[in-house]
Amino acid sequence: MLFSSYAFILVFLPLFLLFWQGCAVFYPKALPLYLLGVSLLFYGLWGLSFLVLLILIISLNWFLGLLVCSWPDKGRTLSRKALFIIALGLNLAPLLWFKYSWFAISNLGLLFGVSWEFSPPGLPLGISFYTFIQIAWLYAVYKNELKPGGLLRHLLFSACFLYVMSGPIVRGSQVLPQYDELRGISVGWLARGLTLFVIGLSKKVILADSIAVYANAVFGAAEKGWQISTPEAWLGSICYTFQLYFDFSGYTDMALGLGLMIGLNLPQNFDSPYKATGIADFWRRWHITLSLWLRDFLYIPLGGNRKGRVRQYVNLFLTMLIGGAWHGAGWTYIIWGAMHGLMLSVNHFFRALIKGTAFEGWGNFLPLRLLSTGFTFFCLNFCWVIFRAPNPESALAVYRPMFRLVTVPDYWPPDQAEGLTRFFNTWLPNGYFDLNGLLLTATCFLLVWGMPNSGQIMAGGGRLFGWRPARGWATGMAFALFACLALLGRKTTFLYFQF
C-alpha cells in the first residue's frame, strides 16, 4: 500500500488518525504501542515473510545494542570494538544476501564461463533504509551517545511506517525523544501536515507520474534497440531527471506531512538540489539523510580529508562508488556512483585550486552562479541516464543521439511507430508535437528554478508562497487533492522502493 493510493488516503489514513485521537483521549500512554502496531500492520501488508525478517533484524540489533552498551573495554578476549564490528557484519549480511547475491553469482559465472542455476531471493522492501538506520543506531550506542531502551521502543523507532520503506534515514537522537512525548492531534499541526502531504502527493501524482510516460517511452525504445532522435534523447533524459526528483521528494514530503499530523518532526531530505552550483553542493541538498550517512559512516572512517588531497579524492570516489551500489545491484548503479565520485573529486580539486585567489569570489556573481547551476544540471542529467537505463547498452543507445545529431527517419517500423512516436510526436519530420509533454516539462523547469521548495513554503516562503492557515490555502489544497484523486487510477510505483 503506497501513500499515493486510494486505500491509504481514503481508508488507512482516516482510520489511523481517528483511532490515534481516541487513544490519546482515553489512554495516551498507549500511543507508542498503537503506532508500533499500525506500523507493523502497514509493513506486513506487503508480505508476512518481509515482516518476520524486519522484526528479527530489529530484535537482533536491540540485543546487540545491549551487549555493546554493557561490554567492558577491558578484561575480555573480545574487545568492545570487535563486538561492534561483528554487529555491523550481522547487519550487512542480510542486505548483501537479498540485494547482491544474484548480481555477484551471475558475474562470477560470466567471469569463469560457468552457468549456475540460481534463483535470486525476493528483495525485502526498504531493507537498505532500515539497515542503515540500524547501523547508525548501533554506532550511537557504541559511542555512548544513546542508551538502548526497551525492545518495543526500539521496534517503534526502527519500524515506524512513516519512513521504514522509503526514508528519510533517521537517527535515534532525532526521533526517539519525540516518541517519548506523543500526544493527541493538534489542529495546527494537522493543518500543516495535511498541506505538506498534499504538496508531496501532487509532486508524485500530477508531476512525476505524468512525466514518467515520456521518460519511459524514450528509455523503453532504447532498451528495444529502436532509433531515437537527438531531441527525443535529450527530452527523455530531462523528463526522467524531473520524474526522479518529484517522485522521491514528493514521497518524502508525504512522509514528513504524516509525521506532522501526529506531532513528529522528521528530518528534511531535499533542499532544491537542482539549484546547486556544484556537485558537492548537490549532495548537500539531495537525499540529505543518505548524504550525511555516507559522510559519517564511510567518508570519515576512510580518512576523510585528514590524510592529504590525493587520499581525500580517493575517499570521495570510494564513498560514492559504494553509495551507487547501495541504490541497486547492477553495473549501471556502480557506474553512476563512479561518475559522481569522479565529479566530486574534480569539484573539490577545483575549489582547492582557486582557494585564496581572486577567482574564489567570482562565484558570487549572478551570471557565474547561473552558469554553474546550468552546468551542474547538465552533469546531473547526463549521469541520471545511466542510473535509469536497465543496462549499459541501453544507456549508450540514449547517449549516442544526445551527442550526435540523429534525425527521425521518414519511415518507421509499425511496432516502433506505435511505441515511441505516439509520445514524442514533437520531433517527427511532419512537425506535429505533443503540447502536453512540452507544457509539463516547462512546468517542471519553472517549479524547480522559479519556486521555493516544500520546506521553504512551510517555513514561510515569503509573502507570495509562504504557507499560512488561511482559506485560500485550504481551497488550493482541496483542489490539488481532488486532482490527485482523479489521477490515482493510473498504474504507478515509487521509484525508491527498489533501493
C-alpha positions as a printed NumPy array, in Angstrom:
array([[  0.   ,   0.   ,   0.   ],
       [  1.585,   3.219,  -1.189],
       [  0.982,   6.596,   0.432],
       [ -0.289,   7.65 ,  -3.011],
       [ -3.1  ,   5.089,  -3.216],
       [ -6.86 ,   5.123,  -2.711],
       [ -6.574,   2.521,   0.038],
       [ -4.162,   4.623,   2.051],
       [ -5.733,   8.057,   1.517],
       [ -9.399,   7.077,   1.833],
       [ -9.227,   4.215,   4.344],
       [ -5.931,   3.723,   6.153],
       [ -5.112,   7.361,   6.94 ],
       [ -8.565,   8.452,   8.217],
       [ -8.849,   5.364,  10.429],
       [ -5.292,   5.808,  11.687],
       [ -5.958,   9.428,  12.715],
       [ -9.365,   8.62 ,  14.202],
       [ -8.036,   5.85 ,  16.447],
       [ -4.952,   7.902,  17.263],
       [ -7.098,  10.661,  18.689],
       [ -9.299,   8.159,  20.512],
       [ -6.237,   6.552,  22.077],
       [ -4.872,   9.982,  23.044],
       [ -8.123,  10.843,  24.82 ],
       [ -8.712,   7.596,  26.71 ],
       [ -5.226,   6.145,  27.196],
       [ -2.423,   8.455,  25.982],
       [  0.331,   6.213,  27.377],
       [ -0.618,   3.612,  24.755],
       [  0.121,   5.906,  21.781],
       [  3.622,   4.464,  21.155],
       [  2.227,   0.923,  21.262],
       [ -0.597,   1.912,  18.904],
       [  1.863,   3.487,  16.438],
       [  4.007,   0.361,  16.587],
       [  1.   ,  -1.866,  15.873],
       [ -0.06 ,   0.259,  12.92 ],
       [  3.493,   0.291,  11.572],
       [  3.822,  -3.495,  11.739],
       [  0.416,  -3.863,  10.079],
       [  1.366,  -1.439,   7.314],
       [  4.63 ,  -3.235,   6.602],
       [  3.048,  -6.667,   6.966],
       [  0.531,  -5.891,   4.217],
       [  3.432,  -6.195,   1.753],
       [  4.177,  -9.758,   2.876],
       [  4.327, -11.732,   6.094],
       [  7.844, -13.016,   5.365],
       [  9.098,  -9.443,   4.973],
       [  7.551,  -8.54 ,   8.337],
       [  9.127, -11.527,  10.099],
       [ 12.545, -10.635,   8.681],
       [ 12.126,  -6.995,   9.754],
       [ 11.227,  -7.967,  13.334],
       [ 14.097, -10.472,  13.548],
       [ 16.691,  -7.965,  12.323],
       [ 15.448,  -5.207,  14.625],
       [ 15.278,  -7.552,  17.637],
       [ 18.774,  -8.85 ,  16.912],
       [ 20.076,  -5.295,  16.766],
       [ 18.417,  -4.411,  20.039],
       [ 20.129,  -7.385,  21.695],
       [ 23.456,  -6.45 ,  20.074],
       [ 22.984,  -2.884,  21.277],
       [ 22.539,  -4.106,  24.832],
       [ 25.737,  -6.148,  24.537],
       [ 27.742,  -3.288,  23.034],
       [ 26.462,  -0.877,  25.682],
       [ 27.352,  -3.117,  28.62 ],
       [ 30.509,  -4.745,  27.206],
       [ 33.607,  -3.758,  29.208],
       [ 36.518,  -2.185,  27.347],
       [ 38.998,  -4.404,  29.16 ],
       [ 39.1  ,  -7.834,  30.709],
       [ 37.541,  -9.74 ,  27.79 ],
       [ 39.192, -11.658,  24.93 ],
       [ 36.786,  -9.941,  22.55 ],
       [ 37.092,  -6.168,  22.683],
       [ 34.125,  -3.833,  22.568],
       [ 35.256,  -2.56 ,  19.168],
       [ 35.455,  -6.107,  17.815],
       [ 31.929,  -6.771,  19.104],
       [ 30.7  ,  -3.648,  17.317],
       [ 32.355,  -4.791,  14.058],
       [ 30.676,  -8.197,  14.402],
       [ 27.345,  -6.416,  14.899],
       [ 27.937,  -4.42 ,  11.712],
       [ 28.67 ,  -7.631,   9.827],
       [ 25.468,  -9.232,  11.081],
       [ 23.537,  -6.184,   9.818],
       [ 25.176,  -6.183,   6.402],
       [ 24.837,  -9.941,   5.843],
       [ 21.054,  -9.93 ,   5.088],
       [ 21.425,  -6.839,   2.884],
       [ 24.259,  -8.411,   0.905],
       [ 22.377, -11.686,   0.524],
       [ 18.99 , -10.352,  -0.524],
       [ 20.232,  -7.461,  -2.641],
       [ 23.574,  -8.526,  -4.121],
       [ 23.824, -12.342,  -4.105],
       [ 22.3  , -12.797,  -7.564],
       [ 24.453,  -9.989,  -9.019],
       [ 27.633, -11.437,  -7.527],
       [ 26.915, -15.038,  -8.557],
       [ 25.886, -14.124, -12.103],
       [ 29.019, -12.034, -12.628],
       [ 31.252, -14.737, -11.178],
       [ 29.647, -17.16 , -13.598],
       [ 30.432, -14.863, -16.514],
       [ 33.981, -14.403, -15.285],
       [ 34.689, -18.132, -15.088],
       [ 32.493, -19.131, -18.029],
       [ 30.165, -21.17 , -15.83 ],
       [ 26.385, -21.292, -15.988],
       [ 24.913, -21.578, -12.495],
       [ 21.276, -22.136, -11.714],
       [ 20.403, -19.618,  -9.025],
       [ 17.046, -18.076,  -8.192],
       [ 17.513, -14.587,  -6.738],
       [ 15.814, -14.071,  -3.366],
       [ 12.984, -11.558,  -3.227],
       [ 14.152,  -8.127,  -2.098],
       [ 12.509,  -7.12 ,   1.209],
       [ 11.005,  -3.666,   0.902],
       [ 13.073,  -0.926,   2.494],
       [ 15.896,  -3.235,   3.604],
       [ 18.523,  -0.673,   2.561],
       [ 16.794,   2.034,   4.583],
       [ 16.206,   0.122,   7.794],
       [ 19.656,  -1.491,   7.667],
       [ 21.279,   1.954,   7.542],
       [ 19.025,   3.113,  10.382],
       [ 20.164,   0.152,  12.497],
       [ 23.845,   0.758,  11.771],
       [ 23.566,   4.434,  12.756],
       [ 21.775,   3.447,  15.99 ],
       [ 24.392,   0.833,  16.849],
       [ 27.182,   3.336,  16.257],
       [ 25.495,   5.859,  18.555],
       [ 25.242,   3.152,  21.23 ],
       [ 28.877,   2.181,  20.681],
       [ 29.964,   5.829,  21.093],
       [ 27.806,   6.121,  24.262],
       [ 25.608,   8.749,  22.62 ],
       [ 22.476,   6.624,  23.161],
       [ 21.348,   4.068,  25.696],
       [ 19.194,   1.18 ,  24.451],
       [ 15.684,   1.341,  25.803],
       [ 13.089,  -1.412,  25.774],
       [ 12.559,  -3.727,  22.81 ],
       [  9.169,  -2.246,  21.93 ],
       [ 10.64 ,   1.259,  21.91 ],
       [ 13.403,   0.114,  19.573],
       [ 10.904,  -1.65 ,  17.332],
       [  8.869,   1.556,  17.068],
       [ 11.91 ,   3.655,  16.234],
       [ 13.124,   1.184,  13.611],
       [  9.846,   0.096,  12.009],
       [  7.721,   3.264,  12.035],
       [  5.679,   3.184,   8.822],
       [  6.448,   6.83 ,   8.094],
       [ 10.   ,   6.069,   6.98 ],
       [ 10.769,   2.338,   7.234],
       [ 10.386,   1.685,   3.488],
       [ 11.338,   4.974,   1.875],
       [ 13.308,   7.126,   4.289],
       [ 14.362,   9.59 ,   5.445],
       [ 17.185,   7.684,   7.156],
       [ 16.536,   8.875,  10.699],
       [ 18.911,   8.849,  13.668],
       [ 17.906,   7.874,  17.179],
       [ 18.72 ,  11.33 ,  18.541],
       [ 16.286,  12.878,  16.047],
       [ 13.137,  10.882,  16.777],
       [ 13.473,   8.809,  19.973],
       [ 12.872,  11.808,  22.3  ],
       [  9.755,  12.636,  20.272],
       [  8.35 ,   9.129,  20.764],
       [  8.525,   9.726,  24.499],
       [  6.231,  12.765,  24.166],
       [  3.484,  11.569,  21.81 ],
       [  0.147,  13.261,  22.335],
       [ -3.195,  13.886,  20.669],
       [ -3.716,  15.637,  17.355],
       [ -3.322,  19.402,  17.297],
       [ -5.433,  21.305,  14.782],
       [ -2.472,  23.479,  13.803],
       [ -0.107,  20.561,  13.264],
       [ -2.815,  18.627,  11.444],
       [ -3.306,  21.529,   9.032],
       [  0.444,  21.804,   8.408],
       [  0.76 ,  18.059,   7.957],
       [ -2.167,  17.794,   5.544],
       [ -0.784,  20.686,   3.494],
       [  2.66 ,  19.12 ,   3.203],
       [  1.123,  15.722,   2.445],
       [ -0.967,  17.158,  -0.415],
       [  2.041,  19.073,  -1.786],
       [  4.014,  15.822,  -1.813],
       [  1.1  ,  13.896,  -3.293],
       [  0.798,  16.498,  -6.085],
       [  4.503,  16.195,  -6.855],
       [  4.182,  12.429,  -7.074],
       [  0.867,  12.024,  -8.896],
       [  0.48 ,  15.148, -11.029],
       [  4.121,  15.74 , -11.963],
       [  6.262,  12.607, -11.532],
       [  3.716,  10.042, -12.709],
       [  2.666,  12.211, -15.646],
       [  6.143,  12.995, -16.948],
       [  7.147,   9.355, -16.434],
       [  5.185,   8.484, -19.582],
       [  7.643,  10.415, -21.724],
       [ 10.76 ,   9.202, -19.923],
       [  9.582,   5.583, -20.114],
       [  8.843,   5.935, -23.821],
       [ 12.397,   7.012, -24.642],
       [ 14.211,   4.589, -22.341],
       [ 11.875,   1.759, -23.352],
       [ 12.663,   2.446, -27.019],
       [ 16.396,   2.449, -26.265],
       [ 16.099,  -0.894, -24.481],
       [ 14.37 ,  -2.405, -27.536],
       [ 17.022,  -1.061, -29.887],
       [ 14.763,   1.419, -31.653],
       [ 16.156,   4.535, -33.31 ],
       [ 15.956,   7.655, -31.115],
       [ 16.438,  11.164, -32.419],
       [ 18.657,  13.727, -30.712],
       [ 15.74 ,  15.855, -29.392],
       [ 13.974,  12.734, -28.116],
       [ 17.094,  11.563, -26.276],
       [ 17.563,  14.928, -24.571],
       [ 13.888,  15.361, -23.703],
       [ 13.635,  11.787, -22.462],
       [ 16.634,  12.211, -20.169],
       [ 15.365,  15.547, -18.853],
       [ 11.919,  14.048, -18.222],
       [ 13.483,  11.288, -16.128],
       [ 15.597,  13.83 , -14.251],
       [ 12.405,  15.602, -13.225],
       [ 10.467,  12.371, -12.659],
       [ 13.002,  11.058, -10.164],
       [ 13.151,  14.322,  -8.234],
       [  9.404,  14.873,  -7.962],
       [  8.793,  11.185,  -7.248],
       [ 11.256,  10.893,  -4.375],
       [ 10.909,  14.382,  -2.904],
       [  7.13 ,  14.105,  -3.202],
       [  7.051,  10.81 ,  -1.337],
       [  9.373,  12.243,   1.319],
       [  7.054,  15.26 ,   1.706],
       [  4.171,  12.862,   2.274],
       [  6.145,  11.065,   4.987],
       [  7.058,  14.363,   6.677],
       [  3.461,  15.542,   6.388],
       [  2.142,  12.367,   8.004],
       [  4.605,  12.88 ,  10.827],
       [  3.443,  16.446,  11.383],
       [ -0.181,  15.267,  11.643],
       [  0.699,  13.385,  14.839],
       [  3.293,  15.883,  16.083],
       [  6.504,  14.233,  14.797],
       [  9.218,  16.301,  13.113],
       [ 11.208,  14.137,  10.686],
       [ 14.465,  15.417,   9.134],
       [ 14.343,  17.232,   5.802],
       [ 15.651,  15.226,   2.861],
       [ 15.65 ,  17.716,  -0.031],
       [ 16.647,  21.35 ,  -0.385],
       [ 16.211,  22.382,  -4.047],
       [ 19.012,  20.082,  -5.298],
       [ 18.771,  21.207,  -8.928],
       [ 19.609,  24.746,  -7.835],
       [ 23.035,  23.507,  -6.752],
       [ 26.078,  25.343,  -8.108],
       [ 28.311,  22.246,  -7.992],
       [ 28.241,  18.516,  -7.342],
       [ 29.35 ,  18.958,  -3.724],
       [ 26.522,  21.452,  -3.266],
       [ 24.118,  18.997,  -4.923],
       [ 24.905,  16.264,  -2.392],
       [ 24.257,  18.717,   0.443],
       [ 20.755,  19.154,  -0.995],
       [ 19.804,  15.745,  -2.484],
       [ 18.7  ,  12.852,  -0.253],
       [ 20.285,  14.718,   2.653],
       [ 19.941,  11.925,   5.197],
       [ 21.726,   9.466,   2.887],
       [ 24.461,  12.009,   2.146],
       [ 25.044,  12.522,   5.861],
       [ 25.069,   8.769,   6.462],
       [ 27.667,   8.219,   3.725],
       [ 29.752,  11.056,   5.141],
       [ 29.605,   9.847,   8.762],
       [ 29.938,   6.099,   8.211],
       [ 32.037,   5.824,   5.05 ],
       [ 33.88 ,   9.005,   4.096],
       [ 35.102,   9.974,   7.573],
       [ 36.078,   6.409,   8.644],
       [ 38.038,   6.083,   5.384],
       [ 40.046,   9.118,   6.451],
       [ 38.002,  11.984,   5.026],
       [ 40.272,  14.912,   4.168],
       [ 42.693,  14.275,   7.029],
       [ 45.371,  12.434,   5.042],
       [ 46.114,  14.758,   2.146],
       [ 44.297,  15.764,  -1.004],
       [ 45.003,  12.654,  -3.047],
       [ 43.668,  10.428,  -0.281],
       [ 40.646,  12.738,   0.061],
       [ 39.805,  12.317,  -3.633],
       [ 40.189,   8.536,  -3.335],
       [ 37.901,   8.547,  -0.284],
       [ 35.3  ,  10.606,  -2.119],
       [ 35.412,   8.243,  -5.076],
       [ 35.107,   5.115,  -2.91 ],
       [ 32.258,   6.628,  -0.88 ],
       [ 30.232,   7.435,  -3.972],
       [ 31.054,   4.083,  -5.542],
       [ 29.568,   2.34 ,  -2.506],
       [ 26.712,   4.857,  -2.494],
       [ 25.959,   3.919,  -6.1  ],
       [ 25.952,   0.214,  -5.235],
       [ 23.565,   0.96 ,  -2.327],
       [ 20.958,   2.035,  -4.882],
       [ 20.946,  -1.316,  -6.628],
       [ 22.799,  -4.458,  -7.626],
       [ 23.774,  -3.583, -11.174],
       [ 26.642,  -2.166, -13.176],
       [ 24.605,   0.904, -14.078],
       [ 24.374,   1.95 , -10.414],
       [ 28.068,   1.285,  -9.857],
       [ 28.983,   3.348, -12.937],
       [ 26.658,   6.119, -11.745],
       [ 28.369,   6.117,  -8.349],
       [ 31.788,   6.213, -10.008],
       [ 30.686,   9.191, -12.127],
       [ 29.624,  11.118,  -9.045],
       [ 32.786,  10.146,  -7.191],
       [ 34.874,  11.475, -10.071],
       [ 32.844,  14.687, -10.311],
       [ 33.049,  15.26 ,  -6.563],
       [ 36.823,  14.822,  -6.68 ],
       [ 37.117,  17.306,  -9.564],
       [ 34.815,  19.715,  -7.716],
       [ 36.945,  19.601,  -4.556],
       [ 40.166,  19.849,  -6.58 ],
       [ 38.915,  22.969,  -8.369],
       [ 37.782,  24.581,  -5.104],
       [ 41.184,  23.878,  -3.536],
       [ 42.903,  25.283,  -6.641],
       [ 41.173,  28.681,  -6.517],
       [ 41.067,  28.991,  -2.719],
       [ 42.724,  32.218,  -1.601],
       [ 42.875,  33.625,  -5.14 ],
       [ 40.88 ,  36.361,  -6.827],
       [ 38.823,  33.697,  -8.627],
       [ 37.331,  32.438,  -5.358],
       [ 34.921,  35.353,  -5.036],
       [ 33.794,  35.261,  -8.647],
       [ 31.304,  32.509,  -7.91 ],
       [ 29.135,  35.043,  -6.073],
       [ 28.41 ,  36.964,  -9.275],
       [ 24.934,  36.13 , -10.528],
       [ 25.908,  35.281, -14.158],
       [ 28.559,  32.822, -12.968],
       [ 26.18 ,  31.305, -10.415],
       [ 23.606,  30.76 , -13.152],
       [ 26.273,  29.27 , -15.39 ],
       [ 27.439,  26.963, -12.579],
       [ 23.859,  25.873, -11.872],
       [ 23.226,  25.16 , -15.542],
       [ 26.444,  23.177, -15.936],
       [ 25.734,  21.207, -12.743],
       [ 22.262,  20.326, -14.012],
       [ 23.79 ,  19.206, -17.313],
       [ 26.177,  16.879, -15.446],
       [ 23.376,  15.518, -13.255],
       [ 21.127,  14.913, -16.241],
       [ 23.979,  13.114, -18.005],
       [ 24.505,  10.815, -15.016],
       [ 20.802,  10.071, -14.497],
       [ 20.754,   8.382, -17.917],
       [ 22.968,   5.504, -16.754],
       [ 21.044,   5.438, -13.46 ],
       [ 17.73 ,   4.925, -15.306],
       [ 18.894,   2.56 , -18.019],
       [ 18.447,  -1.182, -17.291],
       [ 21.934,  -1.924, -18.655],
       [ 24.943,  -0.053, -20.07 ],
       [ 23.948,  -0.902, -23.663],
       [ 20.585,   0.867, -23.254],
       [ 22.347,   3.863, -21.73 ],
       [ 24.662,   4.074, -24.767],
       [ 21.593,   3.988, -27.024],
       [ 20.482,   7.227, -25.332],
       [ 23.935,   8.8  , -25.023],
       [ 24.796,   8.405, -28.72 ],
       [ 21.954,  10.58 , -30.106],
       [ 22.412,  13.052, -27.221],
       [ 25.865,  13.945, -28.521],
       [ 25.478,  13.155, -32.205],
       [ 22.775,  14.687, -34.38 ],
       [ 20.234,  11.998, -35.246],
       [ 17.012,  12.748, -37.066],
       [ 13.934,  10.565, -37.182],
       [ 13.683,   8.601, -40.476],
       [ 10.745,   9.169, -42.799],
       [  9.652,   5.552, -42.43 ],
       [  9.245,   3.841, -39.081],
       [  8.588,   0.135, -38.484],
       [  4.954,  -0.245, -37.356],
       [  5.811,  -1.551, -33.871],
       [  8.257,   1.308, -33.288],
       [  5.811,   3.935, -34.543],
       [  3.155,   2.596, -32.158],
       [  5.605,   2.897, -29.283],
       [  7.873,   5.884, -29.164],
       [  6.325,   8.307, -31.652],
       [  2.907,   8.261, -30.023],
       [  4.519,  10.013, -27.054],
       [  7.04 ,  12.236, -28.776],
       [  5.199,  13.498, -31.846],
       [  7.051,  16.762, -31.263],
       [ 10.115,  15.538, -33.082],
       [  8.566,  13.836, -36.101],
       [  9.524,  15.245, -39.529],
       [  5.968,  16.452, -40.171],
       [  6.293,  18.944, -37.317],
       [  3.431,  17.746, -35.14 ],
       [  4.09 ,  17.972, -31.447],
       [  2.735,  16.775, -28.137],
       [  1.762,  20.025, -26.428],
       [  1.009,  18.322, -23.106],
       [  4.524,  16.918, -22.867],
       [  6.121,  20.272, -23.604],
       [  3.909,  22.118, -21.13 ],
       [  4.61 ,  19.539, -18.442],
       [  8.369,  19.773, -18.983],
       [  8.23 ,  23.581, -18.943],
       [  6.184,  23.469, -15.724],
       [  8.828,  21.295, -14.085],
       [ 11.547,  23.765, -15.099],
       [  9.524,  26.626, -13.613],
       [  8.821,  24.813, -10.331],
       [ 12.418,  23.648,  -9.876],
       [ 14.116,  27.005, -10.501],
       [ 11.403,  29.602, -10.006],
       [  9.619,  28.437,  -6.863],
       [ 10.596,  27.782,  -3.229],
       [ 10.761,  24.145,  -2.188],
       [  8.321,  22.431,   0.162],
       [ 10.356,  23.147,   3.286],
       [ 10.665,  26.835,   2.401],
       [  6.932,  27.059,   1.689],
       [  6.022,  25.517,   5.045],
       [  8.572,  27.741,   6.822],
       [  7.063,  30.923,   5.411],
       [  8.498,  31.176,   1.913],
       [  7.854,  34.904,   1.572],
       [  4.542,  36.72 ,   1.303],
       [  3.545,  35.176,  -2.01 ],
       [  4.29 ,  31.488,  -1.471],
       [  4.537,  31.069,   2.299],
       [  2.022,  28.701,   3.838],
       [ -0.473,  30.027,   6.333],
       [ -3.697,  28.574,   7.775],
       [ -5.945,  30.638,   5.533],
       [ -8.983,  29.993,   3.344],
       [ -7.013,  30.442,   0.135],
       [ -4.51 ,  27.752,   1.041],
       [ -7.26 ,  25.384,   2.178],
       [ -9.125,  25.863,  -1.113],
       [ -5.985,  25.368,  -3.177],
       [ -5.049,  22.173,  -1.337],
       [ -8.606,  20.855,  -1.717],
       [ -8.443,  21.338,  -5.499],
       [ -4.974,  19.751,  -5.626],
       [ -6.182,  16.741,  -3.61 ],
       [ -9.187,  16.344,  -5.903],
       [ -6.919,  16.421,  -8.974],
       [ -4.631,  13.803,  -7.399],
       [ -7.551,  11.52 ,  -6.552],
       [ -8.767,  11.796, -10.141],
       [ -5.356,  10.659, -11.407],
       [ -4.647,   7.917,  -8.88 ],
       [ -6.176,   5.246, -11.099],
       [ -3.058,   5.185, -13.269],
       [ -0.65 ,   2.308, -12.719],
       [  2.399,   3.774, -10.995],
       [  5.069,   2.865,  -8.487],
       [  7.515,   4.573,  -6.174],
       [ 10.993,   4.554,  -7.697],
       [ 12.973,   4.291,  -4.473],
       [ 11.176,   1.13 ,  -3.316],
       [ 13.625,  -0.849,  -5.465],
       [ 16.551,   0.553,  -3.438]])
